[in-house]
């Protein structure tokens, strides 16, 4: 692994490995955070010809990226045209060009002008889930510390609507 110099703010980021995927030789890579569960199919997205697909986010730490819109690096589909050593080396050089908080900032800063934004239903954050969007939600991300698989009762972690729908 090449050295990436960014601040980890008292956290260990195994997500550094996200940058390593750009060295892989595949037609397409679907990157999914481990705290996402799927309620529906994404197979149709694999037919999309765009090189970089992701869902927009309003995460506050991404405000340092000079853009009007940001994407969540927890669900990305990356096409073959971006999976090569040249892009990887450009990403590493970019990551060392200034202090970034995390890999999500690096990816947003580097790819923001090339990303095709997907509908929010492909990465609905748990706190955004409600009666109106539950049926259309395809992927649900359990951001934060409360995860239903941490051994706690689901009822202790989430509101009654979420508990009812997850069960």
Short mmCIF file of C-alpha atoms in Angstrom, two decimals:
data_model
loop_
_atom_site.label_atom_id
_atom_site.label_comp_id
_atom_site.label_asym_id
_atom_site.label_seq_id
_atom_site.Cartn_x
_atom_site.Cartn_y
_atom_site.Cartn_z
CA UNK A 1 0.00 0.00 0.00
CA UNK A 2 1.22 3.47 -0.80
CA UNK A 3 1.31 6.00 1.99
CA UNK A 4 -1.74 8.21 2.26
CA UNK A 5 -1.38 11.24 4.48
CA UNK A 6 -4.65 12.34 5.91
CA UNK A 7 -5.91 12.98 9.39
CA UNK A 8 -7.70 10.07 11.03
CA UNK A 9 -9.16 12.02 13.97
CA UNK A 10 -8.80 9.28 16.60
CA UNK A 11 -10.17 6.59 14.29
CA UNK A 12 -8.60 3.75 12.38
CA UNK A 13 -9.88 3.69 8.84
CA UNK A 14 -9.80 0.32 7.18
CA UNK A 15 -11.63 2.19 4.46
CA UNK A 16 -8.20 3.29 3.16
CA UNK A 17 -8.55 0.15 1.11
CA UNK A 18 -11.24 1.87 -0.96
CA UNK A 19 -8.50 3.53 -2.98
CA UNK A 20 -6.88 0.16 -3.64
CA UNK A 21 -9.90 -0.99 -5.67
CA UNK A 22 -8.83 1.30 -8.49
CA UNK A 23 -5.93 -1.08 -9.18
CA UNK A 24 -8.23 -4.04 -9.77
CA UNK A 25 -8.87 -5.32 -13.28
CA UNK A 26 -12.63 -5.85 -13.58
CA UNK A 27 -15.32 -4.57 -15.92
CA UNK A 28 -17.15 -3.00 -12.99
CA UNK A 29 -16.83 -2.87 -9.21
CA UNK A 30 -19.71 -2.36 -6.82
CA UNK A 31 -18.39 -1.04 -3.53
CA UNK A 32 -20.82 -1.48 -0.63
CA UNK A 33 -20.14 -0.59 3.01
CA UNK A 34 -20.68 -3.47 5.39
CA UNK A 35 -23.48 -1.62 7.20
CA UNK A 36 -25.78 -1.60 4.16
CA UNK A 37 -28.59 -4.10 3.67
CA UNK A 38 -30.42 -4.47 0.39
CA UNK A 39 -34.19 -4.61 0.14
CA UNK A 40 -34.22 -4.74 -3.63
CA UNK A 41 -32.13 -5.44 -6.70
CA UNK A 42 -29.39 -3.26 -8.16
CA UNK A 43 -28.72 -5.51 -11.16
CA UNK A 44 -30.11 -2.92 -13.59
CA UNK A 45 -27.44 -0.45 -12.39
CA UNK A 46 -24.73 -2.78 -13.67
CA UNK A 47 -25.93 -2.07 -17.21
CA UNK A 48 -25.36 1.66 -16.73
CA UNK A 49 -22.50 2.90 -18.95
CA UNK A 50 -21.43 5.77 -16.68
CA UNK A 51 -17.94 5.37 -15.21
CA UNK A 52 -18.82 6.43 -11.65
CA UNK A 53 -22.18 6.10 -9.91
CA UNK A 54 -22.93 7.14 -6.33
CA UNK A 55 -25.67 8.61 -4.15
CA UNK A 56 -25.56 12.22 -2.96
CA UNK A 57 -25.12 13.04 0.70
CA UNK A 58 -25.18 16.08 2.92
CA UNK A 59 -22.40 14.92 5.26
CA UNK A 60 -21.00 18.03 6.91
CA UNK A 61 -17.31 17.03 6.78
CA UNK A 62 -17.47 17.02 2.97
CA UNK A 63 -18.07 20.78 2.93
CA UNK A 64 -14.31 21.21 2.55
CA UNK A 65 -14.59 19.70 -0.94
CA UNK A 66 -15.11 22.50 -3.42
CA UNK A 67 -18.42 21.35 -4.88
CA UNK A 68 -22.13 22.00 -4.67
CA UNK A 69 -22.98 18.32 -4.29
CA UNK A 70 -21.23 15.42 -2.55
CA UNK A 71 -21.54 11.64 -2.75
CA UNK A 72 -21.53 8.97 -0.07
CA UNK A 73 -18.60 6.59 -0.61
CA UNK A 74 -20.55 3.79 1.09
CA UNK A 75 -22.16 2.73 -2.18
CA UNK A 76 -20.36 3.31 -5.46
CA UNK A 77 -20.32 1.60 -8.84
CA UNK A 78 -17.07 2.12 -10.70
CA UNK A 79 -16.57 1.25 -14.38
CA UNK A 80 -13.56 -0.30 -16.08
CA UNK A 81 -12.41 3.02 -17.55
CA UNK A 82 -11.51 4.17 -14.00
CA UNK A 83 -10.00 0.88 -12.83
CA UNK A 84 -6.34 1.20 -13.75
CA UNK A 85 -2.94 2.09 -12.33
CA UNK A 86 -3.01 5.57 -13.86
CA UNK A 87 -6.20 6.56 -12.00
CA UNK A 88 -4.90 4.87 -8.86
CA UNK A 89 -1.63 6.83 -8.99
CA UNK A 90 -3.51 10.07 -9.65
CA UNK A 91 -5.70 9.32 -6.61
CA UNK A 92 -2.66 8.70 -4.40
CA UNK A 93 -0.97 11.88 -5.61
CA UNK A 94 -4.19 13.80 -5.05
CA UNK A 95 -4.56 12.34 -1.56
CA UNK A 96 -1.09 13.60 -0.70
CA UNK A 97 -1.68 17.07 -2.16
CA UNK A 98 -3.40 18.32 1.01
CA UNK A 99 -4.76 17.06 4.31
CA UNK A 100 -8.01 15.17 3.86
CA UNK A 101 -10.12 13.94 6.75
CA UNK A 102 -10.81 10.56 5.18
CA UNK A 103 -11.01 8.63 1.93
CA UNK A 104 -14.53 9.90 1.29
CA UNK A 105 -13.16 13.43 1.06
CA UNK A 106 -10.40 12.26 -1.28
CA UNK A 107 -12.88 10.48 -3.55
CA UNK A 108 -15.28 13.43 -3.59
CA UNK A 109 -12.54 15.90 -4.32
CA UNK A 110 -11.13 13.74 -7.13
CA UNK A 111 -14.29 12.39 -8.79
CA UNK A 112 -16.95 14.98 -8.05
CA UNK A 113 -17.09 16.37 -11.59
CA UNK A 114 -17.36 12.83 -13.03
CA UNK A 115 -19.93 11.25 -10.74
CA UNK A 116 -23.43 10.41 -11.97
CA UNK A 117 -25.73 10.75 -8.99
CA UNK A 118 -28.18 7.96 -8.29
CA UNK A 119 -31.53 8.26 -6.60
CA UNK A 120 -31.36 8.34 -2.80
CA UNK A 121 -33.25 5.04 -2.69
CA UNK A 122 -29.97 3.26 -3.49
CA UNK A 123 -28.41 4.41 -0.22
CA UNK A 124 -31.04 5.55 2.25
CA UNK A 125 -29.48 6.40 5.59
CA UNK A 126 -31.26 4.85 8.57
CA UNK A 127 -32.18 8.25 10.05
CA UNK A 128 -33.79 9.21 6.72
CA UNK A 129 -36.09 6.19 6.63
CA UNK A 130 -39.80 6.99 6.95
CA UNK A 131 -43.26 5.83 5.84
CA UNK A 132 -42.97 7.72 2.56
CA UNK A 133 -39.66 6.29 1.37
CA UNK A 134 -39.58 2.80 2.91
CA UNK A 135 -41.27 0.98 0.02
CA UNK A 136 -39.00 2.54 -2.61
CA UNK A 137 -35.81 2.12 -0.54
CA UNK A 138 -33.47 -0.36 -2.27
CA UNK A 139 -30.45 -0.09 0.06
CA UNK A 140 -30.55 0.90 3.73
CA UNK A 141 -27.37 2.08 5.45
CA UNK A 142 -27.06 1.81 9.22
CA UNK A 143 -24.74 4.80 9.72
CA UNK A 144 -23.50 5.54 13.21
CA UNK A 145 -22.92 3.26 16.15
CA UNK A 146 -26.35 1.59 16.34
CA UNK A 147 -26.32 -1.52 14.21
CA UNK A 148 -28.96 -4.24 14.55
CA UNK A 149 -26.22 -6.90 14.53
CA UNK A 150 -24.33 -5.49 17.54
CA UNK A 151 -26.28 -7.73 19.88
CA UNK A 152 -28.58 -5.01 21.15
CA UNK A 153 -32.29 -5.35 20.70
CA UNK A 154 -33.38 -3.53 17.59
CA UNK A 155 -35.97 -1.74 19.71
CA UNK A 156 -33.17 -0.23 21.81
CA UNK A 157 -31.46 1.26 18.75
CA UNK A 158 -34.19 2.55 16.47
CA UNK A 159 -37.61 4.17 16.48
CA UNK A 160 -40.79 2.07 16.38
CA UNK A 161 -41.34 2.55 12.62
CA UNK A 162 -37.86 1.27 11.79
CA UNK A 163 -38.16 -1.67 14.19
CA UNK A 164 -41.49 -2.68 12.64
CA UNK A 165 -40.19 -2.44 9.07
CA UNK A 166 -36.85 -4.22 9.74
CA UNK A 167 -38.57 -7.09 11.46
#
